Amino acid sequence: MSHPQLVSAARPSYGYIVSFHDLHPTPAAFREEVVAGLRRPRKAIPAKFFYDQRGSALFDEICQLEEYYLTRTETALLENHVPEIATLLGEDVLLIEYGSGNGRKTRILLDCLPNLAAYVPVDISKDHLLAAATDIAQAYPYLRVTPVCADYTREMAFPDFEEFPYRRRVVFFPGSTIGNFTPDEAEDFLRHAADVAGPPGALLIGVDLKKDPTVIDAAYNDKRGVTAAFNLNLLHRINTELDADFDLRAFEHRALYDPVQGRVEMHLVSTQPQTVRIGDEVFTFAEGETIHTEDSHKYDLAAFQAMAGRAGWTVKRVWQDSLQYFAVCLFTLAPQSVA
Ligand code: AVJ
């Protein structure tokens, strides 16, 4: 009962997005990154471009697949431990979520965190972000919802949110989305998150762990072919948004876990020699040549904690399922010592 003045009677009701910060990457950036990626000797397109409307819907479907253990394992961890998470985080938290998704995991936290100062979802896809933020705002009318549209895989100046009184900033990064970064990029991201949170901030992050390769391979090669459709949708998106002529029947999905590198590599394989046009630019593919579309890194828990430590974080608590497939980690930043 440390903040009795903050109970609902004293709180305004919103039910809509209170403010919106648009740091949106322009459509030109999409074209430039795709063209630059396809000009490389080993063709590649960044995984962040999977998530147009159809891609996001396909990803939601992946999350419900029997083979895709990540979502149900992390969701159960959050559900089982949210009272403890809420106690450890305390009141008046400014909750910043990167890659806001469908909101299912967010709601587990929102239902339990007392007197949140504001909820700040950050996502690259503006339509998806605004739709998800509006849903949350309507479901939680006492919550200030202030989305930020940004590409957090690049340098960005984070809004300061000084207009909302809060006690600590908490960055929420679920889903093992951090796995899309290389280990070096992941460490940089953890440093960026420490910067955004600032002392006495915290980071609640989900990370997929190394395990039996057959379990991982199955998760990225589901029987119904949803992951294949998700991967191929990238070409469909490029066709519609960038005036391109990829023939989706001439590419196929490939995903393979490399236990040495500790990552799933996802590719689109050209099944024949062919040329593809994007606007005025032409790209040639040999039979069997691939476009590398995603890396999904799996971590050893101790190595991940050590990386977070190098980025300035202290381990507060780690929750794992009984099979040790997945970990939800709570890291904190010590309050700044007086110089
Ligand atoms: C959203 C990056 C965590 O790597 O497992 C799922 C994306 N790709 N199936 C993952 C994905 C293929 C997912 N992340």
Short mmCIF file of C-alpha atoms and ligand atoms in Angstrom, two decimals:
data_model
loop_
_atom_site.label_atom_id
_atom_site.label_comp_id
_atom_site.label_asym_id
_atom_site.label_seq_id
_atom_site.Cartn_x
_atom_site.Cartn_y
_atom_site.Cartn_z
CA MET A 1 0.00 0.00 0.00
CA SER A 2 2.82 2.41 -0.72
CA HIS A 3 0.84 4.53 -3.23
CA PRO A 4 -2.80 4.64 -2.15
CA GLN A 5 -3.28 7.95 -4.03
CA LEU A 6 -2.76 6.18 -7.33
CA VAL A 7 -5.75 3.83 -7.18
CA SER A 8 -8.33 4.13 -9.92
CA ALA A 9 -10.42 6.96 -8.41
CA ALA A 10 -7.52 9.36 -8.90
CA ARG A 11 -6.58 8.06 -12.34
CA PRO A 12 -7.85 9.48 -15.59
CA SER A 13 -9.47 7.11 -18.05
CA TYR A 14 -8.22 7.13 -21.67
CA GLY A 15 -9.22 4.17 -23.81
CA TYR A 16 -7.27 5.54 -26.77
CA ILE A 17 -3.67 6.13 -27.80
CA VAL A 18 -2.48 9.09 -25.75
CA SER A 19 0.42 10.07 -27.99
CA PHE A 20 2.27 8.57 -30.95
CA HIS A 21 5.95 8.99 -31.79
CA ASP A 22 6.67 8.31 -35.45
CA LEU A 23 10.33 7.59 -36.20
CA HIS A 24 9.17 5.42 -39.08
CA PRO A 25 11.69 4.21 -41.63
CA THR A 26 10.62 5.42 -45.05
CA PRO A 27 9.52 2.96 -47.79
CA ALA A 28 12.74 3.96 -49.59
CA ALA A 29 14.68 2.25 -46.81
CA PHE A 30 12.84 -1.01 -47.59
CA ARG A 31 13.78 -0.83 -51.28
CA GLU A 32 17.38 0.18 -50.53
CA GLU A 33 17.93 -2.59 -48.01
CA VAL A 34 16.38 -5.25 -50.26
CA VAL A 35 18.37 -4.16 -53.33
CA ALA A 36 21.62 -3.87 -51.36
CA GLY A 37 21.02 -7.29 -49.82
CA LEU A 38 20.43 -8.92 -53.22
CA ARG A 39 23.56 -7.28 -54.67
CA ARG A 40 25.76 -9.03 -52.13
CA PRO A 41 27.76 -12.10 -53.22
CA ARG A 42 25.69 -14.10 -50.75
CA LYS A 43 22.19 -12.71 -51.16
CA ALA A 44 20.37 -11.76 -47.96
CA ILE A 45 17.32 -9.76 -46.83
CA PRO A 46 16.91 -8.62 -43.20
CA ALA A 47 14.36 -10.64 -41.19
CA LYS A 48 12.66 -7.47 -39.91
CA PHE A 49 10.92 -7.18 -43.30
CA PHE A 50 8.84 -10.35 -42.76
CA TYR A 51 6.23 -8.46 -40.80
CA ASP A 52 3.76 -6.87 -43.18
CA GLN A 53 0.10 -7.56 -42.37
CA ARG A 54 0.11 -11.04 -43.90
CA GLY A 55 3.55 -11.83 -42.47
CA SER A 56 2.40 -10.84 -38.97
CA ALA A 57 -0.71 -13.02 -39.34
CA LEU A 58 1.42 -15.96 -40.50
CA PHE A 59 3.78 -15.42 -37.59
CA ASP A 60 0.79 -15.53 -35.19
CA GLU A 61 -0.10 -18.86 -36.79
CA ILE A 62 3.46 -20.15 -36.31
CA CYS A 63 3.16 -19.27 -32.62
CA GLN A 64 0.23 -21.68 -32.30
CA LEU A 65 1.94 -24.62 -34.02
CA GLU A 66 2.57 -27.79 -32.04
CA GLU A 67 6.19 -27.82 -33.26
CA TYR A 68 6.86 -24.18 -32.32
CA TYR A 69 7.57 -24.73 -28.61
CA LEU A 70 8.88 -21.17 -28.04
CA THR A 71 5.60 -19.29 -27.62
CA ARG A 72 3.73 -21.73 -25.43
CA THR A 73 6.80 -22.26 -23.22
CA GLU A 74 7.43 -18.55 -22.70
CA THR A 75 3.73 -17.79 -22.21
CA ALA A 76 3.48 -20.45 -19.49
CA LEU A 77 6.60 -19.04 -17.79
CA LEU A 78 5.11 -15.55 -17.76
CA GLU A 79 1.71 -16.77 -16.55
CA ASN A 80 3.23 -18.88 -13.78
CA HIS A 81 5.61 -16.23 -12.52
CA VAL A 82 3.90 -12.91 -13.17
CA PRO A 83 3.02 -12.30 -9.49
CA GLU A 84 6.71 -12.55 -8.62
CA ILE A 85 7.67 -10.44 -11.66
CA ALA A 86 5.18 -7.78 -10.56
CA THR A 87 6.58 -7.75 -7.02
CA LEU A 88 10.15 -7.45 -8.28
CA LEU A 89 9.29 -4.60 -10.68
CA GLY A 90 7.13 -2.63 -8.26
CA GLU A 91 4.73 0.23 -8.98
CA ASP A 92 4.79 3.13 -11.45
CA VAL A 93 6.70 1.30 -14.17
CA LEU A 94 7.09 2.77 -17.65
CA LEU A 95 6.80 -0.46 -19.66
CA ILE A 96 8.62 -0.33 -23.01
CA GLU A 97 8.01 -3.30 -25.31
CA TYR A 98 10.14 -3.92 -28.40
CA GLY A 99 8.46 -5.71 -31.31
CA SER A 100 4.95 -5.46 -29.93
CA GLY A 101 3.42 -8.59 -31.55
CA ASN A 102 -0.19 -9.61 -30.94
CA GLY A 103 -0.30 -8.43 -27.32
CA ARG A 104 -1.00 -11.79 -25.73
CA LYS A 105 2.17 -11.79 -23.59
CA THR A 106 1.83 -8.06 -22.92
CA ARG A 107 -1.59 -8.63 -21.39
CA ILE A 108 -0.19 -11.15 -18.93
CA LEU A 109 1.99 -8.35 -17.56
CA LEU A 110 -0.62 -5.58 -17.83
CA ASP A 111 -3.11 -7.69 -15.87
CA CYS A 112 -0.69 -7.94 -12.95
CA LEU A 113 1.60 -4.90 -12.87
CA PRO A 114 0.20 -2.39 -10.39
CA ASN A 115 -0.30 1.24 -11.43
CA LEU A 116 1.68 1.26 -14.64
CA ALA A 117 2.85 4.77 -15.56
CA ALA A 118 2.51 4.07 -19.29
CA TYR A 119 2.84 1.34 -21.90
CA VAL A 120 5.20 2.13 -24.80
CA PRO A 121 5.11 -0.45 -27.61
CA VAL A 122 7.92 -0.02 -30.17
CA ASP A 123 7.62 -1.59 -33.62
CA ILE A 124 8.79 -1.13 -37.20
CA SER A 125 5.37 -1.82 -38.73
CA LYS A 126 3.16 1.23 -38.26
CA ASP A 127 -0.21 -0.34 -39.11
CA HIS A 128 0.45 -3.36 -36.95
CA LEU A 129 1.70 -1.18 -34.09
CA LEU A 130 -1.29 1.19 -34.15
CA ALA A 131 -3.80 -1.67 -34.35
CA ALA A 132 -2.14 -3.52 -31.44
CA ALA A 133 -1.78 -0.31 -29.37
CA THR A 134 -5.44 0.61 -29.95
CA ASP A 135 -6.56 -2.85 -28.80
CA ILE A 136 -4.52 -2.50 -25.62
CA ALA A 137 -5.73 1.07 -25.00
CA GLN A 138 -9.36 -0.03 -25.28
CA ALA A 139 -8.86 -3.07 -23.06
CA TYR A 140 -6.99 -1.03 -20.40
CA PRO A 141 -8.71 2.38 -20.27
CA TYR A 142 -6.70 3.52 -17.22
CA LEU A 143 -3.44 2.96 -19.03
CA ARG A 144 -1.56 5.60 -20.99
CA VAL A 145 -0.57 3.95 -24.28
CA THR A 146 2.12 5.81 -26.25
CA PRO A 147 3.44 3.81 -29.21
CA VAL A 148 6.75 4.54 -30.92
CA CYS A 149 7.14 3.52 -34.56
CA ALA A 150 10.84 2.85 -35.09
CA ASP A 151 13.39 0.38 -36.43
CA TYR A 152 15.11 -0.62 -33.20
CA THR A 153 17.72 -2.64 -35.12
CA ARG A 154 19.25 0.73 -36.01
CA GLU A 155 20.44 3.71 -34.03
CA MET A 156 17.46 5.63 -32.72
CA ALA A 157 16.91 8.51 -30.32
CA PHE A 158 14.36 7.28 -27.82
CA PRO A 159 11.71 9.79 -26.66
CA ASP A 160 12.28 10.85 -23.04
CA PHE A 161 8.67 10.46 -21.76
CA GLU A 162 9.33 13.00 -19.03
CA GLU A 163 5.63 13.95 -19.17
CA PHE A 164 4.72 10.73 -17.38
CA PRO A 165 5.82 10.36 -13.79
CA TYR A 166 7.38 6.94 -13.40
CA ARG A 167 9.70 5.25 -10.97
CA ARG A 168 11.58 2.97 -13.32
CA ARG A 169 11.70 2.03 -16.96
CA VAL A 170 11.33 -1.62 -17.80
CA VAL A 171 12.20 -2.93 -21.27
CA PHE A 172 10.18 -6.02 -22.23
CA PHE A 173 11.65 -8.01 -25.14
CA PRO A 174 9.83 -11.36 -25.35
CA GLY A 175 9.75 -14.14 -27.93
CA SER A 176 13.50 -14.65 -28.27
CA THR A 177 13.38 -11.92 -30.89
CA ILE A 178 16.90 -11.13 -29.70
CA GLY A 179 17.85 -14.34 -31.55
CA ASN A 180 17.51 -12.49 -34.87
CA PHE A 181 20.61 -10.45 -34.01
CA THR A 182 24.13 -11.84 -34.36
CA PRO A 183 25.73 -12.26 -30.91
CA ASP A 184 27.65 -8.98 -31.43
CA GLU A 185 24.49 -7.13 -32.44
CA ALA A 186 22.65 -8.72 -29.53
CA GLU A 187 25.24 -7.35 -27.12
CA ASP A 188 24.91 -3.91 -28.73
CA PHE A 189 21.14 -4.16 -28.39
CA LEU A 190 21.47 -5.05 -24.69
CA ARG A 191 23.66 -1.95 -24.29
CA HIS A 192 21.06 0.15 -26.10
CA ALA A 193 18.35 -1.29 -23.82
CA ALA A 194 20.46 -0.37 -20.76
CA ASP A 195 20.71 3.14 -22.15
CA VAL A 196 16.98 3.41 -22.77
CA ALA A 197 16.07 1.95 -19.37
CA GLY A 198 18.68 3.87 -17.33
CA PRO A 199 19.11 3.16 -13.60
CA PRO A 200 17.13 1.84 -11.74
CA GLY A 201 15.76 0.24 -14.90
CA ALA A 202 15.12 -3.39 -15.73
CA LEU A 203 14.99 -5.72 -18.71
CA LEU A 204 12.58 -8.64 -18.94
CA ILE A 205 13.71 -10.73 -21.88
CA GLY A 206 12.82 -14.12 -23.35
CA VAL A 207 15.59 -16.24 -24.85
CA ASP A 208 15.46 -19.58 -26.63
CA LEU A 209 18.10 -22.03 -25.41
CA LYS A 210 20.31 -24.60 -27.13
CA LYS A 211 18.75 -28.04 -27.14
CA ASP A 212 18.32 -31.26 -29.16
CA PRO A 213 18.70 -30.15 -32.81
CA THR A 214 15.73 -32.29 -33.94
CA VAL A 215 13.42 -30.27 -31.66
CA ILE A 216 14.71 -27.00 -33.13
CA ASP A 217 14.61 -28.23 -36.73
CA ALA A 218 10.99 -29.31 -36.32
CA ALA A 219 10.03 -25.86 -35.00
CA TYR A 220 11.24 -24.23 -38.23
CA ASN A 221 10.01 -26.94 -40.61
CA ASP A 222 6.42 -27.46 -39.50
CA LYS A 223 4.31 -30.12 -41.19
CA ARG A 224 1.60 -27.71 -42.31
CA GLY A 225 4.11 -25.48 -44.08
CA VAL A 226 3.19 -22.30 -42.21
CA THR A 227 6.85 -21.36 -41.73
CA ALA A 228 7.45 -21.94 -45.46
CA ALA A 229 4.52 -19.62 -46.27
CA PHE A 230 5.90 -17.03 -43.81
CA ASN A 231 9.33 -17.17 -45.48
CA LEU A 232 7.91 -16.98 -49.04
CA ASN A 233 5.60 -14.12 -48.10
CA LEU A 234 8.69 -11.90 -48.05
CA LEU A 235 8.92 -12.29 -51.84
CA HIS A 236 5.19 -11.60 -52.20
CA ARG A 237 5.63 -8.44 -50.17
CA ILE A 238 8.56 -7.31 -52.34
CA ASN A 239 6.46 -7.99 -55.47
CA THR A 240 3.57 -5.84 -54.28
CA GLU A 241 5.42 -3.04 -52.51
CA LEU A 242 8.50 -2.68 -54.73
CA ASP A 243 7.11 -3.55 -58.17
CA ALA A 244 9.02 -6.82 -58.50
CA ASP A 245 8.35 -10.09 -60.34
CA PHE A 246 9.54 -12.90 -58.07
CA ASP A 247 7.95 -16.21 -59.14
CA LEU A 248 6.99 -17.74 -55.79
CA ARG A 249 6.78 -21.23 -57.36
CA ALA A 250 10.48 -21.04 -58.28
CA PHE A 251 11.69 -20.57 -54.68
CA GLU A 252 11.42 -22.89 -51.72
CA HIS A 253 11.78 -22.68 -47.96
CA ARG A 254 14.86 -24.07 -46.20
CA ALA A 255 15.62 -23.94 -42.47
CA LEU A 256 18.46 -25.77 -40.80
CA TYR A 257 19.85 -25.65 -37.26
CA ASP A 258 23.63 -25.49 -37.02
CA PRO A 259 24.52 -26.69 -33.52
CA VAL A 260 28.10 -25.39 -33.84
CA GLN A 261 27.02 -21.81 -34.59
CA GLY A 262 23.97 -22.27 -32.36
CA ARG A 263 21.56 -20.86 -34.89
CA VAL A 264 18.81 -21.71 -37.32
CA GLU A 265 19.55 -20.33 -40.78
CA MET A 266 16.53 -19.71 -42.93
CA HIS A 267 16.83 -19.35 -46.70
CA LEU A 268 14.74 -19.09 -49.85
CA VAL A 269 16.25 -21.43 -52.42
CA SER A 270 16.02 -20.75 -56.14
CA THR A 271 14.91 -24.06 -57.68
CA GLN A 272 16.09 -23.09 -61.19
CA PRO A 273 18.32 -20.54 -62.95
CA GLN A 274 16.27 -17.36 -63.25
CA THR A 275 16.27 -13.58 -63.35
CA VAL A 276 14.12 -11.37 -61.17
CA ARG A 277 13.34 -7.69 -61.65
CA ILE A 278 12.74 -5.14 -58.89
CA GLY A 279 11.75 -1.84 -60.49
CA ASP A 280 14.54 -1.24 -63.06
CA GLU A 281 17.03 -3.54 -61.40
CA VAL A 282 17.68 -7.10 -62.51
CA PHE A 283 19.04 -9.92 -60.35
CA THR A 284 20.17 -13.32 -61.54
CA PHE A 285 19.90 -16.55 -59.57
CA ALA A 286 21.70 -19.83 -60.24
CA GLU A 287 19.87 -23.07 -59.54
CA GLY A 288 20.25 -23.76 -55.81
CA GLU A 289 21.37 -20.22 -55.00
CA THR A 290 19.72 -18.86 -51.87
CA ILE A 291 18.52 -15.66 -50.26
CA HIS A 292 19.41 -15.77 -46.58
CA THR A 293 16.31 -14.43 -44.82
CA GLU A 294 16.81 -15.10 -41.11
CA ASP A 295 19.13 -16.27 -38.38
CA SER A 296 17.59 -17.43 -35.15
CA HIS A 297 20.28 -17.77 -32.49
CA LYS A 298 19.91 -20.16 -29.59
CA TYR A 299 21.83 -19.40 -26.42
CA ASP A 300 23.51 -21.19 -23.63
CA LEU A 301 22.00 -19.54 -20.54
CA ALA A 302 25.33 -18.85 -18.81
CA ALA A 303 26.77 -17.33 -22.01
CA PHE A 304 23.68 -15.13 -22.42
CA GLN A 305 23.92 -13.90 -18.83
CA ALA A 306 27.62 -13.14 -19.32
CA MET A 307 26.76 -11.12 -22.44
CA ALA A 308 24.11 -9.16 -20.52
CA GLY A 309 26.71 -8.53 -17.82
CA ARG A 310 29.11 -7.04 -20.37
CA ALA A 311 26.29 -4.77 -21.50
CA GLY A 312 25.87 -3.44 -17.95
CA TRP A 313 23.06 -5.65 -16.62
CA THR A 314 22.88 -7.58 -13.36
CA VAL A 315 20.94 -10.86 -13.20
CA LYS A 316 18.01 -10.48 -10.82
CA ARG A 317 16.07 -13.67 -11.55
CA VAL A 318 15.76 -16.33 -14.27
CA TRP A 319 12.74 -18.56 -14.88
CA GLN A 320 12.99 -21.75 -16.96
CA ASP A 321 10.60 -24.54 -17.95
CA SER A 322 11.27 -28.09 -16.74
CA LEU A 323 12.77 -29.13 -20.10
CA GLN A 324 15.03 -26.04 -20.05
CA TYR A 325 13.93 -25.13 -23.58
CA PHE A 326 13.48 -21.43 -22.86
CA ALA A 327 14.44 -18.80 -20.29
CA VAL A 328 12.77 -15.59 -19.16
CA CYS A 329 15.43 -13.38 -17.57
CA LEU A 330 14.98 -10.35 -15.37
CA PHE A 331 18.04 -8.10 -15.44
CA THR A 332 18.41 -4.85 -13.54
CA LEU A 333 20.66 -1.80 -13.57
CA ALA A 334 22.07 -0.81 -10.23
CA PRO A 335 21.15 2.77 -9.26
CA GLN A 336 24.01 5.08 -10.25
CA SER A 337 26.56 5.40 -7.50
CA VAL A 338 27.33 8.96 -6.52
CA ALA A 339 30.62 9.95 -8.14
C1 AVJ B 1 10.29 -13.83 -33.90
C2 AVJ B 1 12.59 -14.07 -34.41
C3 AVJ B 1 11.69 -15.13 -32.48
O1 AVJ B 1 13.28 -16.85 -34.75
O2 AVJ B 1 11.78 -18.16 -33.91
C4 AVJ B 1 9.65 -18.14 -36.48
C5 AVJ B 1 10.76 -15.83 -36.10
N1 AVJ B 1 11.04 -17.47 -37.97
N2 AVJ B 1 9.73 -19.06 -37.43
C6 AVJ B 1 12.11 -17.10 -34.44
C7 AVJ B 1 10.48 -17.12 -36.82
C8 AVJ B 1 10.55 -18.65 -38.35
C9 AVJ B 1 11.06 -16.02 -34.64
N3 AVJ B 1 11.40 -14.77 -33.90
#
